[in-house]
mmCIF file of C-alpha atoms in Angstrom:
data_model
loop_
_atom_site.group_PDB
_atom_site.id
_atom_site.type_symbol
_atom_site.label_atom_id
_atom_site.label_comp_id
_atom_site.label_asym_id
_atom_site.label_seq_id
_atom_site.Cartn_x
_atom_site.Cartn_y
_atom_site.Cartn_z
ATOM 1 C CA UNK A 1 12.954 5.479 -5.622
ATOM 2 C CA UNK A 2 12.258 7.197 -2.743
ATOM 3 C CA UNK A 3 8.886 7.085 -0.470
ATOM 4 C CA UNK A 4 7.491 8.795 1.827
ATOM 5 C CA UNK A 5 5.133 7.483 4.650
ATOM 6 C CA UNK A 6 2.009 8.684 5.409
ATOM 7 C CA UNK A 7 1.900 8.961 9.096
ATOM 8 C CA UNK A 8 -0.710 11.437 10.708
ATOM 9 C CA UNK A 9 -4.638 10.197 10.760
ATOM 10 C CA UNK A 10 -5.372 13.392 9.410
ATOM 11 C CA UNK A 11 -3.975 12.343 6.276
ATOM 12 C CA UNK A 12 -4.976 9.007 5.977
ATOM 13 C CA UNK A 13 -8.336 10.621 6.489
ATOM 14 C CA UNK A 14 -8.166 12.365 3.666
ATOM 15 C CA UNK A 15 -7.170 9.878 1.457
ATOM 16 C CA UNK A 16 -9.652 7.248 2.398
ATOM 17 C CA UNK A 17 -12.284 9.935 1.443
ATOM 18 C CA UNK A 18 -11.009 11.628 -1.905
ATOM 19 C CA UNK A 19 -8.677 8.461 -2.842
ATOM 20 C CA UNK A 20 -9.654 6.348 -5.960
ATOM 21 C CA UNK A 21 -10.809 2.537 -4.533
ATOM 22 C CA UNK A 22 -8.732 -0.346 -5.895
ATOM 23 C CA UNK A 23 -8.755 -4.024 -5.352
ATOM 24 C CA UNK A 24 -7.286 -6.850 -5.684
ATOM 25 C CA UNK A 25 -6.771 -10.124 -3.984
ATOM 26 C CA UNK A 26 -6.212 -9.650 0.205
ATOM 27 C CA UNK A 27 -5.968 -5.673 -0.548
ATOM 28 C CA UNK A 28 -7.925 -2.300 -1.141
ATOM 29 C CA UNK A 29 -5.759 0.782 -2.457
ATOM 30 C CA UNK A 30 -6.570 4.252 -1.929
ATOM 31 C CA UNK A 31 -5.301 6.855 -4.617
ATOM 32 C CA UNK A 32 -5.200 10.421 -4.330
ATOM 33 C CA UNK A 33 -3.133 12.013 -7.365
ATOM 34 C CA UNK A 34 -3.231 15.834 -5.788
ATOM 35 C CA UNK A 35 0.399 16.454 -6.371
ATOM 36 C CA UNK A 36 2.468 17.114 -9.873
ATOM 37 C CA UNK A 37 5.761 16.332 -8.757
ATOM 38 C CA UNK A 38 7.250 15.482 -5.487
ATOM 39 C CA UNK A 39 7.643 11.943 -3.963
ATOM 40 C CA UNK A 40 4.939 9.516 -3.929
ATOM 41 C CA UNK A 41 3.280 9.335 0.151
ATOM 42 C CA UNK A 42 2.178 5.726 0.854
ATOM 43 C CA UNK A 43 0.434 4.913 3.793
ATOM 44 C CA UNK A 44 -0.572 1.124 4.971
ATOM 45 C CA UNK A 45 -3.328 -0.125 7.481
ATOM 46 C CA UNK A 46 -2.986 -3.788 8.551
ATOM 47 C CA UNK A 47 -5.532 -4.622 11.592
ATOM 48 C CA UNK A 48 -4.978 -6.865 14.124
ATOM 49 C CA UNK A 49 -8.679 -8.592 12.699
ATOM 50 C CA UNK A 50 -6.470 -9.235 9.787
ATOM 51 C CA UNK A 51 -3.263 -10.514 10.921
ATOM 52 C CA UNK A 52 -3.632 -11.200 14.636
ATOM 53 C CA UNK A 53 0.551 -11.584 15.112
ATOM 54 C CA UNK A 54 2.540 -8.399 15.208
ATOM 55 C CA UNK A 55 5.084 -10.291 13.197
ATOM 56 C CA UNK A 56 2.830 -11.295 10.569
ATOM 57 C CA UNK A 57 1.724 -7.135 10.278
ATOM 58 C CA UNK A 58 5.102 -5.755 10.674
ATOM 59 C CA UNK A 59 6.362 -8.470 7.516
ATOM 60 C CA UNK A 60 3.229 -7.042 5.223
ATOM 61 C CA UNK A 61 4.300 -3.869 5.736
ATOM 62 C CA UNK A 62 7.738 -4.416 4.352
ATOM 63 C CA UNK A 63 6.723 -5.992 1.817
ATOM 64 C CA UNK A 64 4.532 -3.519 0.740
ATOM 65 C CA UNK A 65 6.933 -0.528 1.496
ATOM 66 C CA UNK A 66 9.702 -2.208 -0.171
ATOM 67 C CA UNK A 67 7.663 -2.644 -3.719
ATOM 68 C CA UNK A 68 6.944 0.957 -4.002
ATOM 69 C CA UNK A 69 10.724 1.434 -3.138
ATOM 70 C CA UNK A 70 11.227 -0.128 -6.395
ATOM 71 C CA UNK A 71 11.059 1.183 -9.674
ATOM 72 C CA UNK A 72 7.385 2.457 -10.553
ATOM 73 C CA UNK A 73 6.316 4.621 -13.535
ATOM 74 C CA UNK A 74 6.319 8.155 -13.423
ATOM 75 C CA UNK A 75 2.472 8.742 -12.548
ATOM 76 C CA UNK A 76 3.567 7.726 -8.746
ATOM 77 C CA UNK A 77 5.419 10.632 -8.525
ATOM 78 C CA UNK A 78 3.140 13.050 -6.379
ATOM 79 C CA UNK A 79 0.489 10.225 -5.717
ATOM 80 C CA UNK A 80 -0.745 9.547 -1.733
ATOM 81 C CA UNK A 81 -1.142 5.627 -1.541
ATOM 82 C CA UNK A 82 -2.923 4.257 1.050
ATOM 83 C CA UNK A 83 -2.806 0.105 1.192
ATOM 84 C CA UNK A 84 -5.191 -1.723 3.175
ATOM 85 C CA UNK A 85 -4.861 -5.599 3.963
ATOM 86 C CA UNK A 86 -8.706 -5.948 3.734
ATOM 87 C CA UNK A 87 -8.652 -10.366 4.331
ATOM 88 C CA UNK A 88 -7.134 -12.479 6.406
ATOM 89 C CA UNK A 89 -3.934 -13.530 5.563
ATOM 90 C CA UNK A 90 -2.454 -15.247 8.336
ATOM 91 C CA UNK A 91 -2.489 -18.426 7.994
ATOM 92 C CA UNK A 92 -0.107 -18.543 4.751
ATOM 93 C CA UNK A 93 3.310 -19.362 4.855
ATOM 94 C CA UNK A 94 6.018 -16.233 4.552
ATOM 95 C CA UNK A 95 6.541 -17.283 1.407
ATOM 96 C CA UNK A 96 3.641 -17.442 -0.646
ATOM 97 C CA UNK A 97 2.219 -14.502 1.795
ATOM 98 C CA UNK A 98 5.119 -12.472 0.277
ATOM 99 C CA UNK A 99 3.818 -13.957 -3.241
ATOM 100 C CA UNK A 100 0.523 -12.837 -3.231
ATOM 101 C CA UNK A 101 0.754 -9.379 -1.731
ATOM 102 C CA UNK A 102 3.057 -8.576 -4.764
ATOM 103 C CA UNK A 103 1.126 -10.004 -7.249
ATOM 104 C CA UNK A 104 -2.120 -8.335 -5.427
ATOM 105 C CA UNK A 105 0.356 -4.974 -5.801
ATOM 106 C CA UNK A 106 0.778 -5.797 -9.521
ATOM 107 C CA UNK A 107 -2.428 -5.781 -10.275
ATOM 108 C CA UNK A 108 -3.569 -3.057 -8.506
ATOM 109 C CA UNK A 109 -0.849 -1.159 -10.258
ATOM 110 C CA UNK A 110 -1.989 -2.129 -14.057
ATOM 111 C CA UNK A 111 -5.506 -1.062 -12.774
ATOM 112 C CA UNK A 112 -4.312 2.182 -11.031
ATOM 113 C CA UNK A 113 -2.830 3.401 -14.923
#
């Protein structure tokens, strides 16, 4: 499925404030169901705080980008999704890093429903 990314601060503005708050392990969603159909806008905040290495924050956000590329239900369709990496994650291994942000994506999925 196709995604689009949330880009302008103006929108991730607007999400943080009307957005539905959901968490789960290292992250905090933001859900904004506005839109009937269209694609899904996801938008992802990863601080320096939280992983100091550019690497580290450039690798989370693939990861996260490339489950929502993946098949989802219907309901996405139309949804703005903003994903924030709320703890520190750095000091995990790429593997298991990779591990838990998809499991943390899992179940803030099941709870989004």
């Amino acid at each position: 499925m196709k995604i689009k990314h949330i880009l302008r601060p103006k929108d991730f503005a607007e999400v943080l404030e009307n957005g539905e708050k959901y968490g789960a392990g290292p992250l905090l969603a933001y859900v904004e169901r506005i839109r009937m159909r269209g694609l899904p806008e996801i938008g992802i905040i990863v601080s320096k705080k939280v992983a100091p290495k550019a690497v580290t924050r450039n690798y989370l956000r693939r990861i996260i980008y490339s489950y929502f590329r993946g098949e989802q239900p219907g309901w996405i369709k139309g949804a703005r999704i903003i994903v924030r990496v709320a703890s520190k994650v750095d000091s995990l291994g790429k593997r298991s890093l990779s591990e838990q942000i998809r499991h943390s994506l899992d179940q803030i999925v099941r709870k989004m429903r």
